[in-house]
């Protein structure tokens, strides 16, 4: 029997949802019948409109979309202006105030505290500059990830035209809007591996073949990768090389294949990675071979051994992220900022857009590490750009801790999470910067924090991965973290192993300090953190470290009770009208 | 390898319980996760438990699952209620 969400989607989904959403927005939050909320919220997600968690009724998160992280000139400014005007809630965040944007790990942007009534106006403002929220949530193809500097930096194979074609012909095809579950596509064209094809449902990675002594480039195809604490998977090779001109139809065929045959009954194991487990790569390859008209070739030689993006390799082998100043192939430069935990205030977002226009072409691109990049900056403008206040705050030369931090949304807005994430990691990174000395050659300590095992913060692939949990301390339930080490992407992706579990949140920085000091003391030469963990083994690190209180003060240790907002003492005013007045007050 | 087998999120039934695994002459106490959900495909209720991976000394990392038909799940619920009432009374007597 099909899952009930299939019935909901079967009745109305995809582009048609928009009209209905606009009707509800016109007549207000209260016009959604209480017993129909669940089904409408399921449908709204296709249009990037997500109802926030319990206690925040009538407020929505809006996720915007793009392709491969590209924001054309003026788009970020419009997003910042929308955040300033509409993404303001009934309570301030202690670090970020009110009105901010979140960069995501899928090169996207999220806005919070949106009132349903404002959605049509927001769409109008964003769509006027070409920004959409379509297909950014629900059971559909999510942001297609690619190298954020594709087309500007050196690539083995040009990926920008392929990304754009996949976006226009596959993702925007309303016939494919209703997938069995969310579906992730990535295309890598560069040597760094920064599209992280290994953790996508289908990933194209550059490869080459030798034909009569002549090198021919194309893509190897991998399928069935994904994170999520329950059974993460590396994408598995199909032993299939496709020439550039066959890349898009191959992706389309796999999307259609999963669209037709994916499990629509049991949502607990119907992501494409489980589909690949069930069918096996050989069968999938044979089936695709039958469905596609061109002749299949075995995999070509890949470039995975050159991948450096979050690969834990020494920095002389290549960049491990996009933070810093890098030369483009056209002689201009791109400047990657470091935004801790991916959150910028609306004011900063507008300032960033202004700087991008003043010093570069106005284009801003987003990475998979929650950071923005200013594109197309001439050599002579680099120094004045770097001395701008925003780049002193979100410097391209940050401490390794700030540089490596990323976090999911957490209990601030997410109903799945067990702990708060963004403020806690911001304060933890600051504490580490002030309390742990690392040698100058250490430029990468990737600390990723997810609020639960769903792992949207990608803790599994971090040097130090943190996942939200709960523990008992001094007789009370407190927010706690599972702490693991040794993950990363690169040629051979590895997932973290836990070193301590259910560590009360206020004891985590002390534990991290010990782990980092052990690394600094015992590393050989300029060994990276991941190399050191590989050599030391996890057991030795478990035995030599322990959770410990320090002078770090946790921002919400006792919110394990999950109040309506992690930093609130008062009752929730929700649901409210767009002007913030509680709806119940008038009843 | 010390991955959790069960998802632990805000929707997990109990994310923190005291529990143990026991053999003939050993017992391994630890923190346990317990979750109850219904399996959409087979129409059964599934009760799952897992001890924290790092608390395990005697067994491999694993989760246990019990499948209950809806009537069995209701019987279990009423037995749990009865046992809870008795436990409450014992506490009151103390």
Short mmCIF file of C-alpha atoms in Angstrom, two decimals, chain A residues 88-569:
data_model
loop_
_atom_site.label_atom_id
_atom_site.label_comp_id
_atom_site.label_asym_id
_atom_site.label_seq_id
_atom_site.Cartn_x
_atom_site.Cartn_y
_atom_site.Cartn_z
CA UNK A 88 12.22 38.71 11.52
CA UNK A 89 10.68 36.81 14.37
CA UNK A 90 9.20 37.44 17.79
CA UNK A 91 12.55 36.88 19.50
CA UNK A 92 16.17 37.76 18.84
CA UNK A 93 18.94 35.23 18.48
CA UNK A 94 21.63 36.01 21.10
CA UNK A 95 24.46 35.95 18.52
CA UNK A 96 22.75 37.07 15.32
CA UNK A 97 19.86 39.29 16.38
CA UNK A 98 16.84 39.36 14.09
CA UNK A 99 16.85 39.14 10.28
CA UNK A 100 19.58 36.83 9.02
CA UNK A 101 20.30 34.34 6.25
CA UNK A 102 21.75 30.83 6.51
CA UNK A 103 24.05 29.40 3.86
CA UNK A 104 23.46 25.65 3.59
CA UNK A 105 25.67 22.66 2.84
CA UNK A 106 23.91 22.34 -0.53
CA UNK A 107 24.96 25.78 -1.78
CA UNK A 108 21.59 27.26 -0.94
CA UNK A 109 20.14 29.93 1.38
CA UNK A 110 17.46 29.65 4.07
CA UNK A 111 15.38 32.42 5.62
CA UNK A 112 13.51 32.00 8.90
CA UNK A 113 10.49 33.50 10.66
CA UNK A 114 8.61 34.04 7.39
CA UNK A 115 4.88 34.70 7.67
CA UNK A 116 2.76 32.82 5.15
CA UNK A 117 0.96 36.06 4.28
CA UNK A 118 4.26 37.56 3.06
CA UNK A 119 5.27 34.69 0.77
CA UNK A 120 3.75 36.06 -2.48
CA UNK A 121 5.43 39.45 -1.93
CA UNK A 122 8.74 37.73 -1.18
CA UNK A 123 8.44 35.64 -4.34
CA UNK A 124 7.71 38.74 -6.35
CA UNK A 125 10.82 40.50 -5.05
CA UNK A 126 13.09 37.50 -5.46
CA UNK A 127 11.76 36.32 -8.80
CA UNK A 128 12.24 39.83 -10.19
CA UNK A 129 15.99 39.14 -9.97
CA UNK A 130 15.72 35.47 -10.98
CA UNK A 131 15.75 33.79 -7.56
CA UNK A 132 13.28 30.96 -6.98
CA UNK A 133 12.34 28.66 -4.12
CA UNK A 134 10.83 25.96 -6.37
CA UNK A 135 11.91 22.37 -5.84
CA UNK A 136 14.05 23.13 -2.81
CA UNK A 137 12.25 20.76 -0.46
CA UNK A 138 9.96 17.76 -0.27
CA UNK A 139 10.25 14.66 -2.41
CA UNK A 140 12.00 16.26 -5.31
CA UNK A 141 15.34 17.02 -6.91
CA UNK A 142 17.20 19.36 -4.61
CA UNK A 143 19.86 21.94 -5.45
CA UNK A 144 22.14 20.40 -8.05
CA UNK A 145 25.57 20.69 -6.55
CA UNK A 146 28.65 21.52 -8.50
CA UNK A 147 32.02 23.11 -8.07
CA UNK A 148 31.06 26.65 -7.00
CA UNK A 149 33.78 28.20 -9.15
CA UNK A 150 32.99 26.11 -12.22
CA UNK A 151 33.57 28.07 -15.40
CA UNK A 152 35.99 30.38 -13.61
CA UNK A 153 38.64 28.04 -12.24
CA UNK A 154 40.56 25.27 -13.96
CA UNK A 155 38.46 22.26 -14.73
CA UNK A 156 39.26 18.91 -16.25
CA UNK A 157 35.91 19.05 -17.96
CA UNK A 158 33.59 22.05 -18.27
CA UNK A 159 30.74 21.36 -15.87
CA UNK A 160 28.78 24.64 -15.92
CA UNK A 161 26.88 23.96 -19.17
CA UNK A 162 26.01 20.46 -17.93
CA UNK A 163 24.79 21.77 -14.58
CA UNK A 164 22.61 24.35 -16.34
CA UNK A 165 21.18 21.76 -18.72
CA UNK A 166 20.34 19.36 -15.88
CA UNK A 167 18.65 22.24 -14.07
CA UNK A 168 16.60 23.34 -17.09
CA UNK A 169 15.67 20.01 -18.60
CA UNK A 170 15.43 17.65 -15.62
CA UNK A 171 14.92 19.54 -12.37
CA UNK A 172 12.48 22.01 -13.87
CA UNK A 173 10.47 19.24 -15.55
CA UNK A 174 7.19 19.18 -13.64
CA UNK A 175 6.57 15.57 -14.76
CA UNK A 176 9.45 14.54 -12.50
CA UNK A 177 8.49 16.74 -9.55
CA UNK A 178 7.12 13.91 -7.43
CA UNK A 179 10.03 11.62 -6.61
CA UNK A 180 9.74 8.76 -4.08
CA UNK A 181 11.99 10.81 -1.77
CA UNK A 182 14.33 13.76 -1.99
CA UNK A 183 16.99 13.27 -4.62
CA UNK A 184 20.47 14.76 -4.90
CA UNK A 185 22.49 15.24 -8.08
CA UNK A 186 26.06 16.45 -8.29
CA UNK A 187 28.48 17.13 -11.12
CA UNK A 188 32.21 17.60 -10.54
CA UNK A 189 34.44 19.02 -13.22
CA UNK A 190 37.43 20.09 -11.16
CA UNK A 191 40.41 18.38 -9.56
CA UNK A 192 39.39 19.22 -6.00
CA UNK A 193 36.23 17.10 -5.84
CA UNK A 194 34.32 19.94 -4.21
CA UNK A 195 30.88 18.89 -5.49
CA UNK A 196 31.28 15.88 -3.18
CA UNK A 197 29.84 13.41 -5.66
CA UNK A 198 30.44 10.57 -3.19
CA UNK A 199 27.55 11.67 -0.97
CA UNK A 200 24.93 12.20 -3.69
CA UNK A 201 22.22 9.98 -5.15
CA UNK A 202 23.89 10.34 -8.53
CA UNK A 203 27.28 11.92 -9.02
CA UNK A 204 29.27 12.54 -12.15
CA UNK A 205 33.00 12.74 -11.63
CA UNK A 206 35.63 13.63 -14.23
CA UNK A 207 37.46 10.73 -15.88
CA UNK A 208 39.42 10.01 -19.03
CA UNK A 209 40.06 7.28 -21.55
CA UNK A 210 42.82 6.71 -24.04
CA UNK A 211 41.63 6.16 -27.62
CA UNK A 212 44.42 5.40 -30.08
CA UNK A 213 46.81 7.39 -27.95
CA UNK A 214 44.40 10.30 -27.63
CA UNK A 215 42.98 11.35 -24.28
CA UNK A 216 39.21 11.65 -24.16
CA UNK A 217 37.54 13.18 -21.10
CA UNK A 218 34.09 12.42 -19.77
CA UNK A 219 32.50 11.30 -16.54
CA UNK A 220 32.39 8.21 -14.41
CA UNK A 221 28.97 7.65 -12.85
CA UNK A 222 28.37 6.85 -9.19
CA UNK A 223 25.02 6.26 -7.52
CA UNK A 224 23.53 5.78 -4.09
CA UNK A 225 25.60 7.96 -1.78
CA UNK A 226 24.28 9.87 1.19
CA UNK A 227 24.80 10.78 4.82
CA UNK A 228 22.32 10.39 7.64
CA UNK A 229 23.44 8.69 10.83
CA UNK A 230 21.47 5.59 10.03
CA UNK A 231 23.51 3.80 7.43
CA UNK A 232 25.44 6.46 5.54
CA UNK A 233 26.77 5.34 2.17
CA UNK A 234 29.50 6.34 -0.21
CA UNK A 235 28.15 6.54 -3.75
CA UNK A 236 28.99 3.33 -5.56
CA UNK A 237 30.60 3.19 -8.98
CA UNK A 238 28.49 1.85 -11.86
CA UNK A 239 31.66 1.07 -13.80
CA UNK A 240 30.29 3.41 -16.43
CA UNK A 241 32.09 6.11 -18.41
CA UNK A 242 29.92 8.57 -20.29
CA UNK A 243 31.20 11.14 -22.77
CA UNK A 244 30.34 14.74 -22.02
CA UNK A 245 27.51 14.87 -24.57
CA UNK A 246 25.79 11.85 -22.99
CA UNK A 247 26.06 13.08 -19.41
CA UNK A 248 22.69 14.81 -19.13
CA UNK A 249 20.65 11.99 -20.66
CA UNK A 250 22.38 9.49 -18.34
CA UNK A 251 21.40 11.55 -15.31
CA UNK A 252 17.86 11.89 -16.65
CA UNK A 253 17.56 8.16 -17.19
CA UNK A 254 18.64 7.36 -13.63
CA UNK A 255 16.22 9.98 -12.29
CA UNK A 256 13.37 8.45 -14.34
CA UNK A 257 14.40 4.92 -13.33
CA UNK A 258 14.26 5.79 -9.61
CA UNK A 259 11.10 7.84 -10.20
CA UNK A 260 9.40 4.75 -11.68
CA UNK A 261 10.82 1.97 -9.53
CA UNK A 262 11.72 3.61 -6.22
CA UNK A 263 9.79 2.41 -3.19
CA UNK A 264 6.72 4.56 -2.51
CA UNK A 265 5.46 2.46 0.40
CA UNK A 266 8.10 2.57 3.07
CA UNK A 267 9.71 5.93 3.66
CA UNK A 268 12.12 4.63 6.28
CA UNK A 269 14.36 3.07 3.63
CA UNK A 270 13.46 4.50 0.26
CA UNK A 271 16.25 7.00 -0.35
CA UNK A 272 18.18 6.17 -3.51
CA UNK A 273 21.05 4.75 -1.46
CA UNK A 274 18.74 1.99 -0.22
CA UNK A 275 17.37 1.56 -3.75
CA UNK A 276 20.94 0.89 -4.89
CA UNK A 277 21.44 -1.57 -2.00
CA UNK A 278 18.30 -3.39 -3.05
CA UNK A 279 18.88 -3.56 -6.79
CA UNK A 280 22.67 -3.71 -6.87
CA UNK A 281 24.96 -1.73 -9.13
CA UNK A 282 25.18 -4.48 -11.77
CA UNK A 283 21.41 -4.64 -12.27
CA UNK A 284 21.14 -0.87 -12.32
CA UNK A 285 23.91 -0.64 -14.91
CA UNK A 286 22.23 -3.34 -17.05
CA UNK A 287 18.85 -1.65 -16.78
CA UNK A 288 20.26 1.75 -17.71
CA UNK A 289 22.11 0.13 -20.60
CA UNK A 290 18.82 -1.20 -21.88
CA UNK A 291 17.05 2.12 -21.45
CA UNK A 292 19.74 4.26 -23.06
CA UNK A 293 20.55 4.07 -26.73
CA UNK A 294 24.26 4.76 -26.76
CA UNK A 295 26.84 2.06 -26.14
CA UNK A 296 28.06 1.73 -22.57
CA UNK A 297 31.77 1.81 -21.79
CA UNK A 298 33.47 0.66 -18.59
CA UNK A 299 34.66 3.35 -16.18
CA UNK A 300 37.55 5.51 -17.26
CA UNK A 301 40.49 6.52 -15.17
CA UNK A 302 39.33 9.00 -12.55
CA UNK A 303 41.09 11.83 -10.76
CA UNK A 304 40.01 10.88 -7.28
CA UNK A 305 43.56 10.49 -6.03
CA UNK A 306 43.97 14.22 -6.72
CA UNK A 307 40.85 15.28 -4.77
CA UNK A 308 41.78 17.68 -2.00
CA UNK A 309 38.40 19.11 -0.92
CA UNK A 310 37.87 18.15 2.74
CA UNK A 311 40.23 15.28 1.96
CA UNK A 312 42.53 15.76 4.95
CA UNK A 313 45.55 16.17 2.71
CA UNK A 314 48.45 18.57 3.34
CA UNK A 315 47.66 22.00 1.93
CA UNK A 316 50.52 21.96 -0.59
CA UNK A 317 48.58 19.28 -2.47
CA UNK A 318 45.73 21.68 -3.15
CA UNK A 319 42.92 23.67 -1.54
CA UNK A 320 40.70 21.88 0.99
CA UNK A 321 37.99 24.55 0.75
CA UNK A 322 37.33 27.83 -1.10
CA UNK A 323 38.34 30.19 1.70
CA UNK A 324 41.05 32.62 0.65
CA UNK A 325 42.11 34.45 -2.50
CA UNK A 326 42.49 32.33 -5.65
CA UNK A 327 43.31 33.21 -9.22
CA UNK A 328 40.69 32.53 -11.86
CA UNK A 329 41.69 31.26 -15.28
CA UNK A 330 40.72 34.60 -16.84
CA UNK A 331 43.32 36.41 -14.72
CA UNK A 332 40.79 37.80 -12.26
CA UNK A 333 40.45 36.41 -8.72
CA UNK A 334 37.84 34.97 -6.45
CA UNK A 335 37.80 35.68 -2.73
CA UNK A 336 36.26 33.10 -0.42
CA UNK A 337 35.00 34.39 2.91
CA UNK A 338 34.70 32.36 6.07
CA UNK A 339 31.28 32.68 7.66
CA UNK A 340 31.17 30.64 10.88
CA UNK A 341 28.24 28.21 10.88
CA UNK A 342 27.01 29.81 7.64
CA UNK A 343 24.92 32.59 9.18
CA UNK A 344 25.09 36.23 8.03
CA UNK A 345 22.93 39.06 9.29
CA UNK A 346 20.74 40.66 6.63
CA UNK A 347 22.84 43.80 6.91
CA UNK A 348 26.01 41.80 6.27
CA UNK A 349 24.41 40.00 3.32
CA UNK A 350 23.54 43.34 1.69
CA UNK A 351 27.06 44.63 2.43
CA UNK A 352 28.51 41.50 0.84
CA UNK A 353 26.41 42.03 -2.29
CA UNK A 354 27.56 45.66 -2.44
CA UNK A 355 31.23 44.66 -2.11
CA UNK A 356 30.81 42.01 -4.81
CA UNK A 357 29.46 44.71 -7.14
CA UNK A 358 32.06 47.31 -6.16
CA UNK A 359 35.17 45.13 -6.43
CA UNK A 360 34.03 42.24 -8.63
CA UNK A 361 31.34 41.51 -11.20
CA UNK A 362 28.59 41.40 -8.60
CA UNK A 363 28.39 37.63 -8.82
CA UNK A 364 28.51 35.71 -5.54
CA UNK A 365 28.82 31.97 -5.35
CA UNK A 366 28.08 29.59 -2.50
CA UNK A 367 30.13 26.60 -1.43
CA UNK A 368 29.13 23.31 0.13
CA UNK A 369 30.79 24.48 3.34
CA UNK A 370 28.26 27.26 4.08
CA UNK A 371 30.57 30.00 2.79
CA UNK A 372 30.18 32.71 0.10
CA UNK A 373 32.70 33.64 -2.61
CA UNK A 374 33.09 37.07 -4.25
CA UNK A 375 33.87 36.49 -7.94
CA UNK A 376 35.85 38.31 -10.61
CA UNK A 377 38.04 40.65 -8.56
CA UNK A 378 40.98 42.28 -10.43
CA UNK A 379 44.42 42.03 -8.81
CA UNK A 380 44.54 45.72 -7.93
CA UNK A 381 41.26 45.53 -6.02
CA UNK A 382 42.24 42.62 -3.78
CA UNK A 383 44.00 44.68 -1.11
CA UNK A 384 41.24 47.30 -0.73
CA UNK A 385 38.60 44.54 -0.68
CA UNK A 386 40.44 42.67 2.06
CA UNK A 387 40.58 45.79 4.19
CA UNK A 388 36.78 46.26 4.12
CA UNK A 389 35.20 45.75 7.57
CA UNK A 390 33.07 42.79 6.40
CA UNK A 391 36.17 40.90 5.27
CA UNK A 392 37.90 41.65 8.52
CA UNK A 393 34.94 40.08 10.31
CA UNK A 394 34.51 37.12 7.94
CA UNK A 395 38.12 37.01 6.92
CA UNK A 396 39.52 34.87 4.12
CA UNK A 397 42.34 34.11 6.60
CA UNK A 398 40.46 32.78 9.62
CA UNK A 399 41.63 30.54 12.45
CA UNK A 400 41.45 26.86 11.42
CA UNK A 401 38.56 26.34 13.83
CA UNK A 402 36.38 29.11 12.44
CA UNK A 403 37.33 28.08 8.92
CA UNK A 404 36.29 24.47 9.47
CA UNK A 405 33.02 25.00 11.34
CA UNK A 406 29.64 24.14 9.88
CA UNK A 407 26.34 23.38 11.54
CA UNK A 408 22.79 22.40 10.68
CA UNK A 409 19.77 24.40 11.82
CA UNK A 410 19.30 22.64 15.17
CA UNK A 411 16.45 23.04 17.63
CA UNK A 412 16.23 26.75 16.96
CA UNK A 413 13.86 25.94 14.08
CA UNK A 414 14.02 22.21 13.30
CA UNK A 415 11.55 19.76 14.79
CA UNK A 416 13.84 16.77 14.34
CA UNK A 417 16.91 18.07 16.18
CA UNK A 418 17.78 17.22 19.77
CA UNK A 419 20.06 20.17 20.47
CA UNK A 420 20.73 23.77 19.54
CA UNK A 421 23.66 23.98 17.10
CA UNK A 422 24.56 27.32 15.51
CA UNK A 423 25.03 29.51 18.58
CA UNK A 424 26.73 26.68 20.49
CA UNK A 425 29.22 26.01 17.69
CA UNK A 426 29.85 29.74 17.18
CA UNK A 427 30.74 30.10 20.85
CA UNK A 428 32.73 26.85 20.88
CA UNK A 429 34.81 27.93 17.85
CA UNK A 430 35.49 31.26 19.55
CA UNK A 431 36.54 29.47 22.74
CA UNK A 432 38.84 27.14 20.83
CA UNK A 433 40.41 30.07 18.99
CA UNK A 434 41.19 31.74 22.31
CA UNK A 435 42.26 28.64 24.22
CA UNK A 436 43.99 26.23 21.86
CA UNK A 437 47.26 26.99 20.11
CA UNK A 438 47.96 25.23 16.87
CA UNK A 439 51.06 25.64 14.69
CA UNK A 440 50.82 27.98 11.71
CA UNK A 441 50.86 25.14 9.21
CA UNK A 442 47.57 23.77 10.56
CA UNK A 443 44.96 25.33 8.32
CA UNK A 444 42.23 22.70 8.50
CA UNK A 445 40.32 21.34 11.44
CA UNK A 446 36.86 20.63 10.12
CA UNK A 447 34.31 20.61 12.93
CA UNK A 448 30.79 19.76 11.73
CA UNK A 449 27.80 19.78 14.05
CA UNK A 450 24.42 18.12 13.44
CA UNK A 451 21.58 18.41 15.91
CA UNK A 452 20.58 14.75 15.51
CA UNK A 453 21.48 11.60 13.61
CA UNK A 454 19.80 12.88 10.42
CA UNK A 455 23.19 14.58 10.02
CA UNK A 456 22.22 17.58 7.92
CA UNK A 457 25.40 19.26 9.24
CA UNK A 458 27.50 16.42 7.77
CA UNK A 459 29.17 15.42 11.04
CA UNK A 460 29.96 12.05 9.50
CA UNK A 461 32.50 13.56 7.12
CA UNK A 462 34.33 15.91 9.50
CA UNK A 463 37.72 15.81 11.19
CA UNK A 464 35.70 16.24 14.37
CA UNK A 465 32.01 15.39 14.04
CA UNK A 466 29.43 16.36 16.64
CA UNK A 467 25.87 15.03 16.82
CA UNK A 468 23.17 16.22 19.20
CA UNK A 469 22.18 13.83 21.98
CA UNK A 470 20.97 14.07 25.56
CA UNK A 471 22.61 13.13 28.84
CA UNK A 472 22.01 13.31 32.57
CA UNK A 473 24.20 15.66 34.56
CA UNK A 474 23.82 16.53 38.24
CA UNK A 475 20.43 14.86 38.21
CA UNK A 476 19.09 16.86 35.26
CA UNK A 477 18.69 16.15 31.56
CA UNK A 478 21.06 18.33 29.56
CA UNK A 479 21.92 18.86 25.93
CA UNK A 480 24.81 16.60 25.03
CA UNK A 481 26.90 15.63 22.03
CA UNK A 482 28.32 12.49 20.56
CA UNK A 483 31.88 13.36 19.56
CA UNK A 484 33.60 11.48 16.75
CA UNK A 485 36.79 11.92 14.74
CA UNK A 486 38.49 10.93 11.52
CA UNK A 487 35.92 11.54 8.78
CA UNK A 488 36.44 13.22 5.44
CA UNK A 489 35.77 13.09 1.71
CA UNK A 490 38.47 12.96 -0.98
CA UNK A 491 39.60 9.85 -2.82
CA UNK A 492 38.55 7.51 -0.07
CA UNK A 493 35.65 8.97 1.93
CA UNK A 494 35.57 7.86 5.55
CA UNK A 495 33.01 8.38 8.28
CA UNK A 496 33.87 9.37 11.84
CA UNK A 497 34.25 6.95 14.72
CA UNK A 498 32.86 8.01 18.07
CA UNK A 499 35.39 8.77 20.79
CA UNK A 500 33.00 9.91 23.54
CA UNK A 501 29.21 9.83 23.58
CA UNK A 502 26.59 11.87 25.40
CA UNK A 503 29.12 14.45 26.50
CA UNK A 504 27.27 17.26 28.33
CA UNK A 505 27.50 20.29 26.05
CA UNK A 506 29.46 22.36 28.58
CA UNK A 507 32.18 19.67 28.70
CA UNK A 508 32.67 19.44 24.94
CA UNK A 509 35.12 22.34 24.44
CA UNK A 510 37.37 20.91 27.18
CA UNK A 511 37.30 17.53 25.42
CA UNK A 512 38.04 19.10 22.04
CA UNK A 513 40.96 21.01 23.54
CA UNK A 514 42.49 17.74 24.76
CA UNK A 515 41.99 16.03 21.40
CA UNK A 516 43.51 19.00 19.56
CA UNK A 517 46.43 19.31 21.96
CA UNK A 518 47.12 15.58 21.58
CA UNK A 519 47.14 16.11 17.82
CA UNK A 520 49.55 19.05 18.06
CA UNK A 521 51.84 17.17 20.47
CA UNK A 522 51.96 13.84 18.67
CA UNK A 523 51.58 14.58 14.97
CA UNK A 524 54.53 13.69 12.82
CA UNK A 525 55.87 16.56 10.76
CA UNK A 526 53.03 18.46 9.15
CA UNK A 527 50.53 15.63 9.41
CA UNK A 528 46.93 16.75 8.99
CA UNK A 529 44.34 15.89 11.63
CA UNK A 530 42.82 13.12 9.51
CA UNK A 531 46.23 11.60 8.78
CA UNK A 532 47.05 11.70 12.49
CA UNK A 533 43.80 9.94 13.46
CA UNK A 534 44.46 7.28 10.81
CA UNK A 535 47.88 6.67 12.25
CA UNK A 536 47.01 6.86 15.96
CA UNK A 537 43.82 4.84 15.82
CA UNK A 538 40.69 5.90 17.64
CA UNK A 539 41.20 3.68 20.70
CA UNK A 540 44.34 5.51 21.80
CA UNK A 541 42.52 8.84 21.54
CA UNK A 542 39.53 7.52 23.51
CA UNK A 543 41.85 6.39 26.30
CA UNK A 544 43.84 9.59 26.53
CA UNK A 545 41.01 12.13 26.53
CA UNK A 546 37.94 12.86 28.63
CA UNK A 547 35.08 15.36 28.79
CA UNK A 548 35.87 18.27 31.06
CA UNK A 549 34.31 21.50 32.29
CA UNK A 550 36.25 24.66 31.54
CA UNK A 551 35.47 28.36 31.68
CA UNK A 552 33.35 27.87 28.52
CA UNK A 553 29.74 28.73 29.32
CA UNK A 554 27.18 26.87 27.27
CA UNK A 555 24.36 29.03 25.87
CA UNK A 556 21.51 26.59 26.49
CA UNK A 557 22.70 23.53 28.39
CA UNK A 558 19.30 22.88 29.92
CA UNK A 559 17.12 23.31 26.86
CA UNK A 560 16.90 19.54 26.51
CA UNK A 561 13.34 20.17 27.65
CA UNK A 562 12.91 21.88 24.25
CA UNK A 563 11.14 25.13 24.91
CA UNK A 564 9.58 26.91 21.94
CA UNK A 565 12.89 28.67 21.29
CA UNK A 566 16.21 27.58 22.80
CA UNK A 567 16.98 31.00 24.29
CA UNK A 568 13.49 31.96 25.43
CA UNK A 569 12.28 32.25 29.00
#
